[in-house]
């Protein structure tokens, strides 16, 4: 109970700007929780989808891979579905890569959405704390200028307390929000990196498949010539 009263006393002495800072903290916490849960689920689902599709791609069974990605809504399945659709329609690996890169550019904003607000909220909390400091100091100088000499010390102490409490609360919100923002950016970067890795592995498999196909064609074309030379 003592801790609760200390926190309540600290908050009430901070002045009016404590409430906007508290609102910023609540919004930042809501976004951070939502982003963490979403990114964690996406990472788990993408890893499971890739582990399920990779053996099929390694075997070169692209038709079966198309069926698997068509039924899955994960980001990695959507990315591979674009590549598989192009792989069946065009011959150049560059065309497949361009299509997958375009799709990845569309996926990245969906993965990064709302995370950038955390950086804005951290700066906003700091500025609101600074604004509360300025407001408290204005009250302090006003109290010194108009109050009775016997009351000046008490009024000055109360106003300075308002200024310091507001600054401290703003920093108490801003520092962890900045840390969470950096953490979520790293997590998002790892997720995007895993998608890029999956795309590169897929393109490598497609390139190897096409190279093997071309090699077989060359060998088949070479057979009649070899037979003709042998007959001669």
PDB file of C-alpha atoms in Angstrom:
ATOM      1  CA  UNK A   1       0.000   0.000   0.000  1.00  0.00           C
ATOM      2  CA  UNK A   2       2.873   2.380   0.756  1.00  0.00           C
ATOM      3  CA  UNK A   3       4.196   1.899  -2.764  1.00  0.00           C
ATOM      4  CA  UNK A   4       0.755   2.658  -4.208  1.00  0.00           C
ATOM      5  CA  UNK A   5       0.452   5.863  -2.169  1.00  0.00           C
ATOM      6  CA  UNK A   6       3.973   6.900  -3.173  1.00  0.00           C
ATOM      7  CA  UNK A   7       3.173   6.414  -6.836  1.00  0.00           C
ATOM      8  CA  UNK A   8      -0.137   8.260  -6.507  1.00  0.00           C
ATOM      9  CA  UNK A   9       1.578  11.112  -4.668  1.00  0.00           C
ATOM     10  CA  UNK A  10       4.295  11.279  -7.302  1.00  0.00           C
ATOM     11  CA  UNK A  11       1.701  11.394 -10.077  1.00  0.00           C
ATOM     12  CA  UNK A  12      -0.559  14.027  -8.490  1.00  0.00           C
ATOM     13  CA  UNK A  13       2.381  16.327  -7.802  1.00  0.00           C
ATOM     14  CA  UNK A  14       3.465  16.194 -11.437  1.00  0.00           C
ATOM     15  CA  UNK A  15       0.772  18.537 -12.665  1.00  0.00           C
ATOM     16  CA  UNK A  16      -1.569  18.446 -15.636  1.00  0.00           C
ATOM     17  CA  UNK A  17       1.005  17.207 -18.133  1.00  0.00           C
ATOM     18  CA  UNK A  18       1.276  13.862 -16.344  1.00  0.00           C
ATOM     19  CA  UNK A  19      -2.014  12.774 -17.949  1.00  0.00           C
ATOM     20  CA  UNK A  20      -0.900  13.215 -21.587  1.00  0.00           C
ATOM     21  CA  UNK A  21       2.308  11.360 -20.767  1.00  0.00           C
ATOM     22  CA  UNK A  22       0.252   8.554 -19.209  1.00  0.00           C
ATOM     23  CA  UNK A  23      -1.891   8.404 -22.369  1.00  0.00           C
ATOM     24  CA  UNK A  24       1.251   8.173 -24.521  1.00  0.00           C
ATOM     25  CA  UNK A  25       2.532   5.362 -22.300  1.00  0.00           C
ATOM     26  CA  UNK A  26      -0.755   3.446 -22.646  1.00  0.00           C
ATOM     27  CA  UNK A  27      -0.792   3.794 -26.453  1.00  0.00           C
ATOM     28  CA  UNK A  28       2.844   2.759 -26.701  1.00  0.00           C
ATOM     29  CA  UNK A  29       2.235  -0.289 -24.505  1.00  0.00           C
ATOM     30  CA  UNK A  30      -0.764  -1.342 -26.609  1.00  0.00           C
ATOM     31  CA  UNK A  31       1.192  -1.052 -29.880  1.00  0.00           C
ATOM     32  CA  UNK A  32       4.237  -2.811 -28.425  1.00  0.00           C
ATOM     33  CA  UNK A  33       2.185  -5.775 -27.195  1.00  0.00           C
ATOM     34  CA  UNK A  34       0.265  -6.060 -30.466  1.00  0.00           C
ATOM     35  CA  UNK A  35       3.448  -5.881 -32.565  1.00  0.00           C
ATOM     36  CA  UNK A  36       5.332  -8.375 -30.418  1.00  0.00           C
ATOM     37  CA  UNK A  37       2.505 -10.914 -30.502  1.00  0.00           C
ATOM     38  CA  UNK A  38       1.964 -10.444 -34.249  1.00  0.00           C
ATOM     39  CA  UNK A  39       5.648 -10.710 -35.172  1.00  0.00           C
ATOM     40  CA  UNK A  40       6.170 -13.720 -32.918  1.00  0.00           C
ATOM     41  CA  UNK A  41       3.223 -15.548 -34.487  1.00  0.00           C
ATOM     42  CA  UNK A  42       4.382 -14.668 -37.991  1.00  0.00           C
ATOM     43  CA  UNK A  43       7.881 -15.942 -37.247  1.00  0.00           C
ATOM     44  CA  UNK A  44       6.571 -19.265 -35.919  1.00  0.00           C
ATOM     45  CA  UNK A  45       4.105 -19.736 -38.787  1.00  0.00           C
ATOM     46  CA  UNK A  46       6.664 -18.789 -41.438  1.00  0.00           C
ATOM     47  CA  UNK A  47       9.212 -21.208 -40.011  1.00  0.00           C
ATOM     48  CA  UNK A  48       6.644 -24.020 -39.936  1.00  0.00           C
ATOM     49  CA  UNK A  49       5.506 -23.262 -43.496  1.00  0.00           C
ATOM     50  CA  UNK A  50       9.068 -23.171 -44.807  1.00  0.00           C
ATOM     51  CA  UNK A  51       9.950 -26.457 -43.082  1.00  0.00           C
ATOM     52  CA  UNK A  52       6.916 -27.980 -44.764  1.00  0.00           C
ATOM     53  CA  UNK A  53       7.593 -26.589 -48.253  1.00  0.00           C
ATOM     54  CA  UNK A  54      11.399 -26.783 -48.435  1.00  0.00           C
ATOM     55  CA  UNK A  55      11.594 -30.602 -48.852  1.00  0.00           C
ATOM     56  CA  UNK A  56       9.097 -30.423 -51.711  1.00  0.00           C
ATOM     57  CA  UNK A  57      11.135 -27.703 -53.429  1.00  0.00           C
ATOM     58  CA  UNK A  58      14.349 -29.656 -52.919  1.00  0.00           C
ATOM     59  CA  UNK A  59      12.797 -32.630 -54.672  1.00  0.00           C
ATOM     60  CA  UNK A  60      11.902 -30.361 -57.590  1.00  0.00           C
ATOM     61  CA  UNK A  61       8.177 -31.058 -57.293  1.00  0.00           C
ATOM     62  CA  UNK A  62       7.027 -27.498 -58.050  1.00  0.00           C
ATOM     63  CA  UNK A  63       3.440 -28.542 -58.751  1.00  0.00           C
ATOM     64  CA  UNK A  64       3.088 -29.951 -55.257  1.00  0.00           C
ATOM     65  CA  UNK A  65       4.739 -26.812 -53.862  1.00  0.00           C
ATOM     66  CA  UNK A  66       2.162 -24.666 -55.673  1.00  0.00           C
ATOM     67  CA  UNK A  67      -0.636 -26.632 -54.042  1.00  0.00           C
ATOM     68  CA  UNK A  68       0.964 -26.222 -50.608  1.00  0.00           C
ATOM     69  CA  UNK A  69       1.472 -22.463 -50.928  1.00  0.00           C
ATOM     70  CA  UNK A  70      -2.000 -21.889 -52.397  1.00  0.00           C
ATOM     71  CA  UNK A  71      -3.622 -23.187 -49.217  1.00  0.00           C
ATOM     72  CA  UNK A  72      -1.369 -21.202 -46.851  1.00  0.00           C
ATOM     73  CA  UNK A  73      -1.699 -17.515 -45.974  1.00  0.00           C
ATOM     74  CA  UNK A  74       1.688 -16.993 -44.304  1.00  0.00           C
ATOM     75  CA  UNK A  75       4.065 -14.371 -45.669  1.00  0.00           C
ATOM     76  CA  UNK A  76       6.627 -16.912 -46.844  1.00  0.00           C
ATOM     77  CA  UNK A  77       3.938 -18.928 -48.638  1.00  0.00           C
ATOM     78  CA  UNK A  78       2.638 -15.808 -50.391  1.00  0.00           C
ATOM     79  CA  UNK A  79       6.176 -14.942 -51.468  1.00  0.00           C
ATOM     80  CA  UNK A  80       6.891 -18.440 -52.744  1.00  0.00           C
ATOM     81  CA  UNK A  81       3.503 -18.619 -54.465  1.00  0.00           C
ATOM     82  CA  UNK A  82       4.449 -15.607 -56.575  1.00  0.00           C
ATOM     83  CA  UNK A  83       7.755 -17.204 -57.497  1.00  0.00           C
ATOM     84  CA  UNK A  84       6.166 -20.555 -58.282  1.00  0.00           C
ATOM     85  CA  UNK A  85       3.550 -18.904 -60.496  1.00  0.00           C
ATOM     86  CA  UNK A  86       6.288 -17.133 -62.450  1.00  0.00           C
ATOM     87  CA  UNK A  87       8.426 -20.264 -62.561  1.00  0.00           C
ATOM     88  CA  UNK A  88       5.648 -22.093 -64.348  1.00  0.00           C
ATOM     89  CA  UNK A  89       5.001 -19.282 -66.830  1.00  0.00           C
ATOM     90  CA  UNK A  90       8.442 -17.922 -67.739  1.00  0.00           C
ATOM     91  CA  UNK A  91      11.888 -19.388 -68.283  1.00  0.00           C
ATOM     92  CA  UNK A  92      14.272 -16.723 -66.982  1.00  0.00           C
ATOM     93  CA  UNK A  93      15.236 -16.777 -63.310  1.00  0.00           C
ATOM     94  CA  UNK A  94      15.578 -12.980 -63.397  1.00  0.00           C
ATOM     95  CA  UNK A  95      11.864 -12.618 -64.121  1.00  0.00           C
ATOM     96  CA  UNK A  96      11.027 -14.850 -61.158  1.00  0.00           C
ATOM     97  CA  UNK A  97      13.367 -12.820 -58.928  1.00  0.00           C
ATOM     98  CA  UNK A  98      11.816  -9.506 -59.998  1.00  0.00           C
ATOM     99  CA  UNK A  99       8.302 -10.779 -59.245  1.00  0.00           C
ATOM    100  CA  UNK A 100       9.333 -12.050 -55.807  1.00  0.00           C
ATOM    101  CA  UNK A 101      11.182  -8.828 -55.001  1.00  0.00           C
ATOM    102  CA  UNK A 102       8.088  -6.808 -55.906  1.00  0.00           C
ATOM    103  CA  UNK A 103       5.937  -8.989 -53.671  1.00  0.00           C
ATOM    104  CA  UNK A 104       8.461  -8.665 -50.841  1.00  0.00           C
ATOM    105  CA  UNK A 105       8.338  -4.871 -51.138  1.00  0.00           C
ATOM    106  CA  UNK A 106       4.570  -5.124 -50.667  1.00  0.00           C
ATOM    107  CA  UNK A 107       4.957  -7.377 -47.621  1.00  0.00           C
ATOM    108  CA  UNK A 108       7.540  -5.257 -45.795  1.00  0.00           C
ATOM    109  CA  UNK A 109       5.194  -2.304 -44.975  1.00  0.00           C
ATOM    110  CA  UNK A 110       2.701  -4.786 -43.504  1.00  0.00           C
ATOM    111  CA  UNK A 111       5.415  -6.180 -41.247  1.00  0.00           C
ATOM    112  CA  UNK A 112       6.685  -2.741 -40.195  1.00  0.00           C
ATOM    113  CA  UNK A 113       3.319  -1.045 -39.679  1.00  0.00           C
ATOM    114  CA  UNK A 114       2.773   0.817 -36.388  1.00  0.00           C
ATOM    115  CA  UNK A 115       6.281   0.051 -35.115  1.00  0.00           C
ATOM    116  CA  UNK A 116       7.535   3.504 -36.124  1.00  0.00           C
ATOM    117  CA  UNK A 117       4.907   5.090 -33.850  1.00  0.00           C
ATOM    118  CA  UNK A 118       6.905   3.917 -30.837  1.00  0.00           C
ATOM    119  CA  UNK A 119       9.807   6.176 -31.741  1.00  0.00           C
ATOM    120  CA  UNK A 120       7.385   9.067 -32.106  1.00  0.00           C
ATOM    121  CA  UNK A 121       5.773   8.294 -28.746  1.00  0.00           C
ATOM    122  CA  UNK A 122       9.185   8.184 -27.037  1.00  0.00           C
ATOM    123  CA  UNK A 123      10.020  11.653 -28.355  1.00  0.00           C
ATOM    124  CA  UNK A 124       6.540  12.888 -27.479  1.00  0.00           C
ATOM    125  CA  UNK A 125       6.825  11.662 -23.884  1.00  0.00           C
ATOM    126  CA  UNK A 126      10.166  13.443 -23.536  1.00  0.00           C
ATOM    127  CA  UNK A 127       8.789  16.687 -24.962  1.00  0.00           C
ATOM    128  CA  UNK A 128       5.682  16.530 -22.788  1.00  0.00           C
ATOM    129  CA  UNK A 129       7.893  16.022 -19.735  1.00  0.00           C
ATOM    130  CA  UNK A 130       9.961  19.025 -20.780  1.00  0.00           C
ATOM    131  CA  UNK A 131       6.798  21.046 -21.327  1.00  0.00           C
ATOM    132  CA  UNK A 132       5.642  20.070 -17.831  1.00  0.00           C
ATOM    133  CA  UNK A 133       9.006  21.240 -16.505  1.00  0.00           C
ATOM    134  CA  UNK A 134       8.598  24.615 -18.160  1.00  0.00           C
ATOM    135  CA  UNK A 135       5.057  24.886 -16.805  1.00  0.00           C
ATOM    136  CA  UNK A 136       6.233  24.031 -13.294  1.00  0.00           C
ATOM    137  CA  UNK A 137       9.010  26.612 -13.456  1.00  0.00           C
ATOM    138  CA  UNK A 138       6.570  29.261 -14.672  1.00  0.00           C
ATOM    139  CA  UNK A 139       4.371  28.486 -11.670  1.00  0.00           C
ATOM    140  CA  UNK A 140       7.427  28.673  -9.427  1.00  0.00           C
ATOM    141  CA  UNK A 141       8.459  32.135 -10.605  1.00  0.00           C
ATOM    142  CA  UNK A 142       4.865  33.336 -10.496  1.00  0.00           C
ATOM    143  CA  UNK A 143       4.568  32.118  -6.919  1.00  0.00           C
ATOM    144  CA  UNK A 144       7.762  33.887  -5.914  1.00  0.00           C
ATOM    145  CA  UNK A 145       6.611  37.115  -7.536  1.00  0.00           C
ATOM    146  CA  UNK A 146       3.109  37.332  -6.030  1.00  0.00           C
ATOM    147  CA  UNK A 147       3.063  35.279  -2.812  1.00  0.00           C
ATOM    148  CA  UNK A 148       3.701  36.453   0.723  1.00  0.00           C
ATOM    149  CA  UNK A 149       7.280  36.019   1.931  1.00  0.00           C
ATOM    150  CA  UNK A 150       6.157  33.373   4.437  1.00  0.00           C
ATOM    151  CA  UNK A 151       4.523  31.283   1.708  1.00  0.00           C
ATOM    152  CA  UNK A 152       7.175  31.661  -0.990  1.00  0.00           C
ATOM    153  CA  UNK A 153       9.268  28.715   0.134  1.00  0.00           C
ATOM    154  CA  UNK A 154       6.347  26.271   0.184  1.00  0.00           C
ATOM    155  CA  UNK A 155       4.936  27.451  -3.150  1.00  0.00           C
ATOM    156  CA  UNK A 156       8.365  27.395  -4.756  1.00  0.00           C
ATOM    157  CA  UNK A 157       9.024  23.849  -3.525  1.00  0.00           C
ATOM    158  CA  UNK A 158       5.644  22.635  -4.789  1.00  0.00           C
ATOM    159  CA  UNK A 159       6.172  24.171  -8.241  1.00  0.00           C
ATOM    160  CA  UNK A 160       9.682  22.780  -8.579  1.00  0.00           C
ATOM    161  CA  UNK A 161       8.376  19.374  -7.498  1.00  0.00           C
ATOM    162  CA  UNK A 162       5.791  19.576 -10.279  1.00  0.00           C
ATOM    163  CA  UNK A 163       8.532  20.383 -12.790  1.00  0.00           C
ATOM    164  CA  UNK A 164      10.854  17.587 -11.697  1.00  0.00           C
ATOM    165  CA  UNK A 165       8.141  14.944 -11.391  1.00  0.00           C
ATOM    166  CA  UNK A 166       6.854  15.657 -14.879  1.00  0.00           C
ATOM    167  CA  UNK A 167      10.345  15.475 -16.353  1.00  0.00           C
ATOM    168  CA  UNK A 168      11.082  12.238 -14.532  1.00  0.00           C
ATOM    169  CA  UNK A 169       7.811  10.637 -15.645  1.00  0.00           C
ATOM    170  CA  UNK A 170       8.404  11.653 -19.262  1.00  0.00           C
ATOM    171  CA  UNK A 171      11.837  10.035 -19.206  1.00  0.00           C
ATOM    172  CA  UNK A 172      10.514   6.963 -17.392  1.00  0.00           C
ATOM    173  CA  UNK A 173       8.122   6.461 -20.319  1.00  0.00           C
ATOM    174  CA  UNK A 174      10.507   7.442 -23.123  1.00  0.00           C
ATOM    175  CA  UNK A 175      13.486   5.254 -22.187  1.00  0.00           C
ATOM    176  CA  UNK A 176      11.713   1.846 -22.170  1.00  0.00           C
ATOM    177  CA  UNK A 177       9.657   2.788 -25.246  1.00  0.00           C
ATOM    178  CA  UNK A 178      12.869   3.537 -27.144  1.00  0.00           C
ATOM    179  CA  UNK A 179      14.293   0.189 -26.059  1.00  0.00           C
ATOM    180  CA  UNK A 180      11.113  -1.639 -27.128  1.00  0.00           C
ATOM    181  CA  UNK A 181      11.137   0.232 -30.444  1.00  0.00           C
ATOM    182  CA  UNK A 182      14.690  -0.929 -31.160  1.00  0.00           C
ATOM    183  CA  UNK A 183      13.816  -4.489 -30.094  1.00  0.00           C
ATOM    184  CA  UNK A 184      10.779  -4.662 -32.385  1.00  0.00           C
ATOM    185  CA  UNK A 185      12.740  -3.182 -35.283  1.00  0.00           C
ATOM    186  CA  UNK A 186      15.343  -5.910 -34.820  1.00  0.00           C
ATOM    187  CA  UNK A 187      12.642  -8.565 -34.684  1.00  0.00           C
ATOM    188  CA  UNK A 188      11.048  -7.181 -37.843  1.00  0.00           C
ATOM    189  CA  UNK A 189      14.430  -7.103 -39.571  1.00  0.00           C
ATOM    190  CA  UNK A 190      15.021 -10.756 -38.681  1.00  0.00           C
ATOM    191  CA  UNK A 191      11.621 -11.678 -40.098  1.00  0.00           C
ATOM    192  CA  UNK A 192      12.303  -9.807 -43.338  1.00  0.00           C
ATOM    193  CA  UNK A 193      15.735 -11.424 -43.501  1.00  0.00           C
ATOM    194  CA  UNK A 194      14.196 -14.882 -43.194  1.00  0.00           C
ATOM    195  CA  UNK A 195      11.859 -14.094 -46.098  1.00  0.00           C
ATOM    196  CA  UNK A 196      14.774 -12.913 -48.219  1.00  0.00           C
ATOM    197  CA  UNK A 197      16.705 -16.082 -47.341  1.00  0.00           C
ATOM    198  CA  UNK A 198      13.749 -18.261 -48.333  1.00  0.00           C
ATOM    199  CA  UNK A 199      13.448 -16.365 -51.616  1.00  0.00           C
ATOM    200  CA  UNK A 200      17.153 -16.804 -52.399  1.00  0.00           C
ATOM    201  CA  UNK A 201      17.028 -20.528 -51.620  1.00  0.00           C
ATOM    202  CA  UNK A 202      14.008 -20.883 -53.884  1.00  0.00           C
ATOM    203  CA  UNK A 203      15.718 -18.985 -56.707  1.00  0.00           C
ATOM    204  CA  UNK A 204      18.804 -21.175 -56.315  1.00  0.00           C
ATOM    205  CA  UNK A 205      16.679 -24.310 -56.603  1.00  0.00           C
ATOM    206  CA  UNK A 206      14.898 -22.938 -59.671  1.00  0.00           C
ATOM    207  CA  UNK A 207      18.228 -22.017 -61.268  1.00  0.00           C
ATOM    208  CA  UNK A 208      19.667 -25.466 -60.563  1.00  0.00           C
ATOM    209  CA  UNK A 209      16.541 -27.092 -61.993  1.00  0.00           C
ATOM    210  CA  UNK A 210      16.747 -25.052 -65.174  1.00  0.00           C
ATOM    211  CA  UNK A 211      20.471 -25.685 -65.508  1.00  0.00           C
ATOM    212  CA  UNK A 212      19.895 -29.431 -65.195  1.00  0.00           C
ATOM    213  CA  UNK A 213      17.130 -29.239 -67.784  1.00  0.00           C
ATOM    214  CA  UNK A 214      19.352 -27.359 -70.218  1.00  0.00           C
ATOM    215  CA  UNK A 215      22.150 -29.854 -69.651  1.00  0.00           C
ATOM    216  CA  UNK A 216      19.812 -32.741 -70.457  1.00  0.00           C
ATOM    217  CA  UNK A 217      18.701 -31.021 -73.654  1.00  0.00           C
ATOM    218  CA  UNK A 218      22.293 -30.477 -74.717  1.00  0.00           C
ATOM    219  CA  UNK A 219      23.123 -34.107 -74.043  1.00  0.00           C
ATOM    220  CA  UNK A 220      20.081 -35.270 -76.026  1.00  0.00           C
ATOM    221  CA  UNK A 221      21.010 -32.972 -78.906  1.00  0.00           C
ATOM    222  CA  UNK A 222      24.543 -34.293 -78.825  1.00  0.00           C
ATOM    223  CA  UNK A 223      23.478 -37.965 -79.112  1.00  0.00           C
ATOM    224  CA  UNK A 224      22.538 -37.952 -82.834  1.00  0.00           C
ATOM    225  CA  UNK A 225      25.857 -36.303 -83.702  1.00  0.00           C
ATOM    226  CA  UNK A 226      27.761 -38.897 -81.729  1.00  0.00           C
ATOM    227  CA  UNK A 227      25.840 -41.709 -83.438  1.00  0.00           C
ATOM    228  CA  UNK A 228      26.536 -40.163 -86.833  1.00  0.00           C
ATOM    229  CA  UNK A 229      30.253 -39.936 -86.113  1.00  0.00           C
ATOM    230  CA  UNK A 230      30.304 -43.534 -84.893  1.00  0.00           C
ATOM    231  CA  UNK A 231      28.501 -44.736 -88.027  1.00  0.00           C
ATOM    232  CA  UNK A 232      30.944 -42.887 -90.256  1.00  0.00           C
TER     233      UNK A 232
END
